[in-house]
Structures are given as C-alpha cells and as structure tokens.
mmCIF file of C-alpha atoms in Angstrom:
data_model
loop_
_atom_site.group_PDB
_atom_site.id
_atom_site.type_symbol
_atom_site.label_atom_id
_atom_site.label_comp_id
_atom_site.label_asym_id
_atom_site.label_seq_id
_atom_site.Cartn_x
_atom_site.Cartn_y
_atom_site.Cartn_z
ATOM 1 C CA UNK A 1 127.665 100.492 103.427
ATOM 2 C CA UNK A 2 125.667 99.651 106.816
ATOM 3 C CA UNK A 3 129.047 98.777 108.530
ATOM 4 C CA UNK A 4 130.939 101.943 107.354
ATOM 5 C CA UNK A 5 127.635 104.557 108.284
ATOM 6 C CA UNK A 6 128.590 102.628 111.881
ATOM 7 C CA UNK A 7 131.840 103.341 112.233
ATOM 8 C CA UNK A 8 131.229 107.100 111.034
ATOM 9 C CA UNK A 9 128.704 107.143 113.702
ATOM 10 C CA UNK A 10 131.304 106.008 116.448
ATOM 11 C CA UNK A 11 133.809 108.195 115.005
ATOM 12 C CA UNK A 12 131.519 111.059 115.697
ATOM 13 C CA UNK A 13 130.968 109.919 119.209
ATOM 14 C CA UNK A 14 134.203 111.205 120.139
ATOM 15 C CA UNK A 15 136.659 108.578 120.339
ATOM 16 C CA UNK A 16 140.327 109.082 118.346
ATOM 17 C CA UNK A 17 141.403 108.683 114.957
ATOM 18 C CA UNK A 18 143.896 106.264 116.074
ATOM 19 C CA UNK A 19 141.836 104.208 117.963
ATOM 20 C CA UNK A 20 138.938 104.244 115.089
ATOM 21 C CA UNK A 21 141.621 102.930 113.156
ATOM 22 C CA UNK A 22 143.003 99.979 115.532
ATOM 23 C CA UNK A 23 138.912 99.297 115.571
ATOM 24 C CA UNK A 24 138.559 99.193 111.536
ATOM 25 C CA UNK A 25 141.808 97.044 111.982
ATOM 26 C CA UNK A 26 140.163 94.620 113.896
ATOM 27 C CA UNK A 27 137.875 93.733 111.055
ATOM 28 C CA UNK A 28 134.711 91.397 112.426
ATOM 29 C CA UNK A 29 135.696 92.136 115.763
ATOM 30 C CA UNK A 30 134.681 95.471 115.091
ATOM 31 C CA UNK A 31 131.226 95.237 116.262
ATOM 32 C CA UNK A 32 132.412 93.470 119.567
ATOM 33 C CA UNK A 33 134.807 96.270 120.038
ATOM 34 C CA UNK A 34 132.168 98.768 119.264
ATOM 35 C CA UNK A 35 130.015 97.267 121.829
ATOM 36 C CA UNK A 36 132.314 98.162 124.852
ATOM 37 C CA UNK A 37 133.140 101.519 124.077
ATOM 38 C CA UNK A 38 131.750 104.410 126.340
ATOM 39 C CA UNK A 39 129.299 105.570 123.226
ATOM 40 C CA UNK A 40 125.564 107.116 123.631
ATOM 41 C CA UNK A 41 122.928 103.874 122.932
ATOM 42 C CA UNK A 42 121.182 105.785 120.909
ATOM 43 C CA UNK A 43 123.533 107.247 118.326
ATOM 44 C CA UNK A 44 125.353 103.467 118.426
ATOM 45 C CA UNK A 45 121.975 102.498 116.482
ATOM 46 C CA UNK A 46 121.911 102.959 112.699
ATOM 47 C CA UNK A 47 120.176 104.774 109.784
ATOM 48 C CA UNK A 48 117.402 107.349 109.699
ATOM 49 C CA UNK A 49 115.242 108.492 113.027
ATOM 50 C CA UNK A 50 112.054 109.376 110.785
ATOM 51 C CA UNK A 51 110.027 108.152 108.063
ATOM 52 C CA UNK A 52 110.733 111.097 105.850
ATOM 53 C CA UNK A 53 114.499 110.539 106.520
ATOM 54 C CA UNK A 54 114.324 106.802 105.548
ATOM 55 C CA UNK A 55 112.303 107.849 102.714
ATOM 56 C CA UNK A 56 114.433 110.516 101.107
ATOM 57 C CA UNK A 57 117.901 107.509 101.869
ATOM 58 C CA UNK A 58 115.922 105.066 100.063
ATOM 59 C CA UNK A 59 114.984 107.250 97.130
ATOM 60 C CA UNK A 60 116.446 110.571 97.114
ATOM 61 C CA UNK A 61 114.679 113.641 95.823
ATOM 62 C CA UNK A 62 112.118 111.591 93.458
ATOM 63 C CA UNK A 63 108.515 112.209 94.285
ATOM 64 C CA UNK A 64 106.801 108.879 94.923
ATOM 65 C CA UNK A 65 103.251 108.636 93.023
ATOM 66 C CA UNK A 66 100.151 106.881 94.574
ATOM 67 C CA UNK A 67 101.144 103.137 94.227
ATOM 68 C CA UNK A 68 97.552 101.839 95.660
ATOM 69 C CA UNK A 69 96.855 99.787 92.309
ATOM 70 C CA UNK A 70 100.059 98.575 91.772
ATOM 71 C CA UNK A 71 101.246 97.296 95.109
ATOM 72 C CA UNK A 72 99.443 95.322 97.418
ATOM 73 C CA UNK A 73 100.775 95.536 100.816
ATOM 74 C CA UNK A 74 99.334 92.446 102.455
ATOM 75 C CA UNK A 75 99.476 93.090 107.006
ATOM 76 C CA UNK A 76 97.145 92.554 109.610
ATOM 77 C CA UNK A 77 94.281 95.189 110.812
ATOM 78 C CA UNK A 78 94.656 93.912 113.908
ATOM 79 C CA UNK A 79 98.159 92.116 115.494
ATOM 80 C CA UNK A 80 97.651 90.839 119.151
ATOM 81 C CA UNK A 81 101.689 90.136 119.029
ATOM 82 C CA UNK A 82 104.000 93.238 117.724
ATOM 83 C CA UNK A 83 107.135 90.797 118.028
ATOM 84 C CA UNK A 84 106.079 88.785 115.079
ATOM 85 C CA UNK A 85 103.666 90.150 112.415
ATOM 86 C CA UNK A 86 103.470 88.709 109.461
ATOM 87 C CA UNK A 87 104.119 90.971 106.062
ATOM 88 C CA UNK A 88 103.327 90.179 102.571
ATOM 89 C CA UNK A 89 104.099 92.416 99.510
ATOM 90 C CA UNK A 90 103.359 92.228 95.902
ATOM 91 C CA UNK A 91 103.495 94.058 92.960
ATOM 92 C CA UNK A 92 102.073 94.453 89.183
ATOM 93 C CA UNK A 93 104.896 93.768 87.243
ATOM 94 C CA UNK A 94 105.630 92.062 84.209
ATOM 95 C CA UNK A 95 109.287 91.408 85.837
ATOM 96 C CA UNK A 96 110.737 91.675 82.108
ATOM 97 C CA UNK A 97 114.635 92.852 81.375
ATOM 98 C CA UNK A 98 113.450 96.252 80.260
ATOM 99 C CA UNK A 99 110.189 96.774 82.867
ATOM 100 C CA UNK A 100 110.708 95.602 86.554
ATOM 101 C CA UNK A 101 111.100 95.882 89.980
ATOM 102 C CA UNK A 102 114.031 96.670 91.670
ATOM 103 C CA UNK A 103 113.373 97.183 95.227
ATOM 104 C CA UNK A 104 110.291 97.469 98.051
ATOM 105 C CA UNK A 105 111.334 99.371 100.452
ATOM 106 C CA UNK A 106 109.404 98.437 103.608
ATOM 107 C CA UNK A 107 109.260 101.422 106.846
ATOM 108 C CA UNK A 108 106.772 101.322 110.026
ATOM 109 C CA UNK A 109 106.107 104.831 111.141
ATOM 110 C CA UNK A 110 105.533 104.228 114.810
ATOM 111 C CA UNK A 111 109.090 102.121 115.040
ATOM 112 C CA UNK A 112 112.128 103.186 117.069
ATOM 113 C CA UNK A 113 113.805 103.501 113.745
ATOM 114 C CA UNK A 114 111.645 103.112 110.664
ATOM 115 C CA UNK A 115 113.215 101.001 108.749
ATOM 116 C CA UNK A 116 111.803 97.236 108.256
ATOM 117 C CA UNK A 117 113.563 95.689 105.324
ATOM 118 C CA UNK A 118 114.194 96.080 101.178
ATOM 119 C CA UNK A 119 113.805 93.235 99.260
ATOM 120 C CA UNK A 120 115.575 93.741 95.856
ATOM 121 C CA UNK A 121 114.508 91.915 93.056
ATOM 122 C CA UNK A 122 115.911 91.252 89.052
ATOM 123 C CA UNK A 123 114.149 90.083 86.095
ATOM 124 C CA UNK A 124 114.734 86.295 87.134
ATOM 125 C CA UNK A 125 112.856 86.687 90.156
ATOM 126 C CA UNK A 126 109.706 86.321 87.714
ATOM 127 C CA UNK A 127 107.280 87.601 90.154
ATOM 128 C CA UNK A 128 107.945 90.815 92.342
ATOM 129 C CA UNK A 129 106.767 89.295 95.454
ATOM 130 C CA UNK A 130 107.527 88.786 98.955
ATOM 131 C CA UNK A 131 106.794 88.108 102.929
ATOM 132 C CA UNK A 132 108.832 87.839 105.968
ATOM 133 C CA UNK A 133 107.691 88.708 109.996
ATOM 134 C CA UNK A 134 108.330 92.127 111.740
ATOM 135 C CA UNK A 135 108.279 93.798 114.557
ATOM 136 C CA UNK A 136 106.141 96.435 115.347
ATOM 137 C CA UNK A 137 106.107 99.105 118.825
ATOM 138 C CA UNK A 138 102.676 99.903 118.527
ATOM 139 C CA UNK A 139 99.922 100.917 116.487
ATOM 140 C CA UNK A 140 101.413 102.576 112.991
ATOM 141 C CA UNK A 141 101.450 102.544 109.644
ATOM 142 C CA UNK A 142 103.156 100.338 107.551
ATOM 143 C CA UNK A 143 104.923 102.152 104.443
ATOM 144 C CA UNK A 144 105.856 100.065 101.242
ATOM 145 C CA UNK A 145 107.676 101.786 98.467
ATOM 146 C CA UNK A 146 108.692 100.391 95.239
ATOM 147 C CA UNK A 147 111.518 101.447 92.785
ATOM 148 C CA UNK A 148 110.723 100.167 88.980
ATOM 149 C CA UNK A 149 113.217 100.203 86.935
ATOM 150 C CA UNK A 150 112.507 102.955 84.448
ATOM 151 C CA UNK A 151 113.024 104.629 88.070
ATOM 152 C CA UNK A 152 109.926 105.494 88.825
ATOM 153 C CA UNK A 153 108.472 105.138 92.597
ATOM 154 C CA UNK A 154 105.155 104.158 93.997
ATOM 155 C CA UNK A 155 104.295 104.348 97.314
ATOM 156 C CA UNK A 156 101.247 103.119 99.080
ATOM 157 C CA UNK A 157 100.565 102.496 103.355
ATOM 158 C CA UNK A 158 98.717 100.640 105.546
ATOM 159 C CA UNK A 159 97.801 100.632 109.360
ATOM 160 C CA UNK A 160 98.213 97.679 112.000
ATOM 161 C CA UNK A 161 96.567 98.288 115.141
ATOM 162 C CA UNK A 162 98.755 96.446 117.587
ATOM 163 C CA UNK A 163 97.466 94.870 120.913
ATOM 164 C CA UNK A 164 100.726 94.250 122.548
ATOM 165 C CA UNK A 165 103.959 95.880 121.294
ATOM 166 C CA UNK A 166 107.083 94.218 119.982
ATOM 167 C CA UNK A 167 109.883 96.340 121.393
ATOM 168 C CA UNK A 168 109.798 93.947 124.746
ATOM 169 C CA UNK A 169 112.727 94.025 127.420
ATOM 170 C CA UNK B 1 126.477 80.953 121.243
ATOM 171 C CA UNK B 2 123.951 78.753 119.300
ATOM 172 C CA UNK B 3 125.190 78.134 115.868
ATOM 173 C CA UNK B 4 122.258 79.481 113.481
ATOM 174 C CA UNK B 5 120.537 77.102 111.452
ATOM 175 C CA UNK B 6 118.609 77.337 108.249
ATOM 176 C CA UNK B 7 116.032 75.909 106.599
ATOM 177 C CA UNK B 8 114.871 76.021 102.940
ATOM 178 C CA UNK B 9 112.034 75.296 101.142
ATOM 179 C CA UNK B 10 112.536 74.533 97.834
ATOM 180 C CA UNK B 11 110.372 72.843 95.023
ATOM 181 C CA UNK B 12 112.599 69.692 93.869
ATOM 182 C CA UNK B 13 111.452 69.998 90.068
ATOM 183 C CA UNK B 14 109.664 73.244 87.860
ATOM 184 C CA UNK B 15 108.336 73.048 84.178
ATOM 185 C CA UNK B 16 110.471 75.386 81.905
ATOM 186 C CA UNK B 17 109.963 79.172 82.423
ATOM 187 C CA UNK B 18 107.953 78.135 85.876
ATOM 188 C CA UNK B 19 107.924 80.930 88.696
ATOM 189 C CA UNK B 20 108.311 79.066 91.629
ATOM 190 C CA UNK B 21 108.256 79.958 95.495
ATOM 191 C CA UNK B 22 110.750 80.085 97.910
ATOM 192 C CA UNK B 23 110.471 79.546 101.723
ATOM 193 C CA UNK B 24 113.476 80.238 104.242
ATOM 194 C CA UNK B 25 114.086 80.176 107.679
ATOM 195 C CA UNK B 26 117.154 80.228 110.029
ATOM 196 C CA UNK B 27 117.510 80.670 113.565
ATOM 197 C CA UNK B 28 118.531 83.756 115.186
ATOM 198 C CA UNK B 29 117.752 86.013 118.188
ATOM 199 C CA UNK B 30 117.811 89.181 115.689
ATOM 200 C CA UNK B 31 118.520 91.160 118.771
ATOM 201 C CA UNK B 32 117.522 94.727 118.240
ATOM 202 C CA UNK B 33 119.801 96.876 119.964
ATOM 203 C CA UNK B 34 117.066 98.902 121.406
ATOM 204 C CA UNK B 35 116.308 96.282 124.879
ATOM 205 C CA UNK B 36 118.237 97.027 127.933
ATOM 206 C CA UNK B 37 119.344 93.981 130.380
ATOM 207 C CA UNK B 38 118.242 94.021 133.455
ATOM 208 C CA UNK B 39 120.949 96.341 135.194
ATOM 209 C CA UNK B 40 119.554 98.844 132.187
ATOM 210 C CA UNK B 41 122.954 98.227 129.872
ATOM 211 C CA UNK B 42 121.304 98.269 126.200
ATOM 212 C CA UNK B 43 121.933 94.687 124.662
ATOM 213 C CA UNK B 44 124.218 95.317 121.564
ATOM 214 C CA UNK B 45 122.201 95.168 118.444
ATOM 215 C CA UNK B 46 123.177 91.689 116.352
ATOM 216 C CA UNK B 47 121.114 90.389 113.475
ATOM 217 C CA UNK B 48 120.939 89.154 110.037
ATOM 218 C CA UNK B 49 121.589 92.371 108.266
ATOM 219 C CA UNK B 50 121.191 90.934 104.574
ATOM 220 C CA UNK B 51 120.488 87.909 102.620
ATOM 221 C CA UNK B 52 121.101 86.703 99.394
ATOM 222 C CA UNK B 53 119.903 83.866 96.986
ATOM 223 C CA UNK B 54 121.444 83.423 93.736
ATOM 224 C CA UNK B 55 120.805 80.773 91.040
ATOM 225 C CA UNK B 56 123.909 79.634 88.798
ATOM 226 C CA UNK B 57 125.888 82.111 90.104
ATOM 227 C CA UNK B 58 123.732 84.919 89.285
ATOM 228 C CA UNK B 59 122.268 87.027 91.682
ATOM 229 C CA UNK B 60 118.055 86.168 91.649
ATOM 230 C CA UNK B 61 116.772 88.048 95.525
ATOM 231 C CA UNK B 62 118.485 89.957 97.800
ATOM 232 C CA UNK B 63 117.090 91.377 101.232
ATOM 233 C CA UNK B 64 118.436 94.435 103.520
ATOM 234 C CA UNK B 65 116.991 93.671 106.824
ATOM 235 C CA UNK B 66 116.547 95.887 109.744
ATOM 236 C CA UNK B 67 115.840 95.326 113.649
ATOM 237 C CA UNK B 68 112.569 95.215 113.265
ATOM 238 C CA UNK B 69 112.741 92.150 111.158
ATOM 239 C CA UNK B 70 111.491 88.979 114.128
ATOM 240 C CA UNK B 71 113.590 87.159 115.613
ATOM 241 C CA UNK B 72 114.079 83.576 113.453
ATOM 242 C CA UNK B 73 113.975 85.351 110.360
ATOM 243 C CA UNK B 74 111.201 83.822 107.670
ATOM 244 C CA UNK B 75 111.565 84.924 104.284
ATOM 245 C CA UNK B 76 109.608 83.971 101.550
ATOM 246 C CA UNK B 77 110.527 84.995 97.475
ATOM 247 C CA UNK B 78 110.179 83.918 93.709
ATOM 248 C CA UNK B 79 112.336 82.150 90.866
ATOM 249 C CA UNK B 80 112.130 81.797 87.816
ATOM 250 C CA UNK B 81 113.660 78.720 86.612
ATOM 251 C CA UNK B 82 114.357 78.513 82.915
ATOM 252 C CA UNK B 83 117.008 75.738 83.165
ATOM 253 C CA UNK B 84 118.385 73.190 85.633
ATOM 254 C CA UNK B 85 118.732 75.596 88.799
ATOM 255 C CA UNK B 86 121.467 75.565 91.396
ATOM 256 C CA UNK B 87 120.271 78.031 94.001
ATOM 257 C CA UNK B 88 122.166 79.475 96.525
ATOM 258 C CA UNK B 89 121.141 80.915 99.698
ATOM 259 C CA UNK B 90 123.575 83.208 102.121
ATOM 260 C CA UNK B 91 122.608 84.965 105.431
ATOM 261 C CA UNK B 92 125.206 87.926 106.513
ATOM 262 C CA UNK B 93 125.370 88.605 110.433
ATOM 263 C CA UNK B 94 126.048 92.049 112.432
ATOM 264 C CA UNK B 95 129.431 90.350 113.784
ATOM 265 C CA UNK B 96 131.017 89.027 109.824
ATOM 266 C CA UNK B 97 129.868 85.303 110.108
ATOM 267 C CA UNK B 98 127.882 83.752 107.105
ATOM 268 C CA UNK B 99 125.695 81.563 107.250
ATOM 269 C CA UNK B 100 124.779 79.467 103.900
ATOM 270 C CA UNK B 101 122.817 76.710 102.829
ATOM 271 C CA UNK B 102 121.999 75.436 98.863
ATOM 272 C CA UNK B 103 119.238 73.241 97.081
ATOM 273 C CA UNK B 104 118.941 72.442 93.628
ATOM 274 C CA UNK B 105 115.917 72.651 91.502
ATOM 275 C CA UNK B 106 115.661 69.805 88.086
ATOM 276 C CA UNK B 107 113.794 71.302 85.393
ATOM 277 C CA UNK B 108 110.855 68.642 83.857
#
C-alpha cells in the first residue's frame, strides 16, 4: 500500500505513463529508479503533511474518545537528543478473541511528516504493549491512538520538550 | 552497503499461557529522506518500512514504521506462548530486501 501511494505520487509529478510503467516493471529497483528522476523532494516523501490528515488515514471519520485511562503513553518531558527518544505504549486490555487491540497508531505533531509508527497487535500478543526510539524535530506533542476491536478509538497525547532536534543534516 | 544485522531477545523457556517480552534490534541507517548532502541533493529516503513476528506460522506483532523511527531500529513487544513457540521475526526495507532472523521458545 506504502509502495503503490509512491508511485501514484511520482505519477503525479509529471513523468509518462509509459515510463511509470517501465518503473513498476522494474520491481525493487523501483525505488532506485525513483530516486534519479527530476521529481520535487518534497512530494517524493510519503503519506499525510498534518496531524489531522494522518489522523483521519489511520481512522477515517470515527470520532476518537478521551483515551487518558486506558492508554499510557510512556515519553520523556524532557529529550536532550531528538534523534533517538525513547517511546513506550501500553494499553488496558484484556487482549481476548472478542475484546482487543488492534493497532496504536503513534504521530508527533511538530514532525516533518507526522507519522511515527503503528504497531498492530492480535489476541496472541497477550499484552497490548510496546516501545521502540523516534525521532523528534523539536518540541511537540506526541499523539497515540488506539483502535479496539469492537472499533472503537481512544486517543490520548503527550508533550516532549526537545533540547536538540532530530532532523540533523 | 553494510548488510543489516539483527538481534533478538528472546526468553529460551515460558510456563503455559505466559506473556512474555520481546526485544529486537537490527542495524540500519533508517535514512529519512528529509537530509540534504552536502551539495543540498536530498538523500533518498530508505528504511525499515515494516516488521513482522509471527509464532507457528501465525501472525502474533506487526509494525508500520515511519522516518521518524531512529536509526538502528529497537523494538520491543509481547507473546503469549501457550505451546512450544517457533517465532519468527522479518524486517521489510524501502528498496525490497528482507531481512529475517528466528528463535524458538520451549514451553516448561
């Protein structure tokens, strides 16, 4: 799904049908291909600009209620390095087949793009948990959002005050 | 280039029915596709773009990662092991390579 919203995006960017083709053809080369062609930076990146944009991909039209309870978003106050802060997020689930979680969506406002990661979980995960390391620009908020699987969505945030940024180079 | 490598951190035995914890890591420049090089050319993005564990075949975590994820991505997950496990673990890169690695888990 990521690799075709790509090569819509270079479609767009004005080179030929044919040649969009011949670069489809070229399977895994794709990306190398896609990399030398004349194309705008910006629009070669991927998926939503804002957080209300991520937010409406990841969930569509459902109105997320206050999650605050239910999910604990474990960050930083304070990260002295944006390039690796560490993320931790939980939530209250008995992780049965009929009642669990199915994804945590995880955005940071203040991002060139907003999107962080989704970690999607099933019944024999046992425990609707998870961490990894980001990267964050500068000060923001951090955004988690959970999908249950009676397709409800919480949603609760958190701010990192960053000393240096991670967007480097 | 540097051929990835990955390390996992898995429990060697669980009791019956035992959520147990999960610790990866794999080496990888995750590069963003937002830096520029230093004649201002952006760097074309390449990272881990999703990773999967699954445990007898069946699909147990997935993740959908995004440039912001660091470089040398750590991940960090639950199982729940209700028999013998054979777990699986599969990182998916921007340019089609795969990179996998698998433990097993014995059940006391």
């Amino acid at each position: 799904m990521r690799e075709t919203s790509t090569m819509q995006q270079s479609a767009l960017s004005g080179i030929t049908r044919r040649r969009f083709v011949v670069t489809v053809a070229a399977g895994s080369a794709a990306a190398a291909a896609l990399a030398m062609l004349p194309i705008d930076p910006v629009a070669a990146q991927e998926g939503p600009k804002t957080l209300d944009e991520a937010i409406k991909a990841a969930i569509g039209d459902r109105q997320p209620a206050d999650g605050a309870g239910v999910i604990s978003l474990d960050v930083p106050q304070i990260a002295e390095n944006g390039n690796t802060v560490p993320l931790s997020v939980a939530v209250d689930s008995p992780m049965t087949a009929e009642d669990y979680v199915r994804t945590v969506h995880l955005f940071a406002d203040g991002n060139p793009r907003p999107g962080v990661i989704a970690f999607n979980f099933t019944p024999r995960s046992g425990r609707a948990e998870a961490a990894t390391r980001m990267r964050l620009a500068r000060t923001q908020n951090v955004v988690a959002l959970a999908e249950l699987s009676d397709g409800r969505v919480l949603m609760t945030q958190a701010e990192v005050k960053v000393t240096i940024g991670g967007c480097g180079g | 280039m540097a051929k990835s490598q990955a390390r996992v951190r898995v429990p060697k035995s669980a009791g019956k029915g035992e959520v147990v914890e999960i610790k990866t890591l794999i080496s990888h420049e995750m590069e963003s596709g937002q830096r520029k090089d230093k004649d201002g050319n952006p760097i074309p993005r390449k990272i881990i773009n999703r990773f999967v564990c699954t445990m007898n075949g069946e699909e147990v975590f997935s993740a959908d990662l995004e440039p912001a994820i660091s470089a040398n991505p750590y991940l960090s997950f639950y199982v729940k092991v209700e028999a013998p496990a054979e777990l699986a673990f599969a990182w998916h890169d921007d340019d089609g390579s795969v990179y996998e690695a698998g433990e097993t888990i014995a059940v006391a």
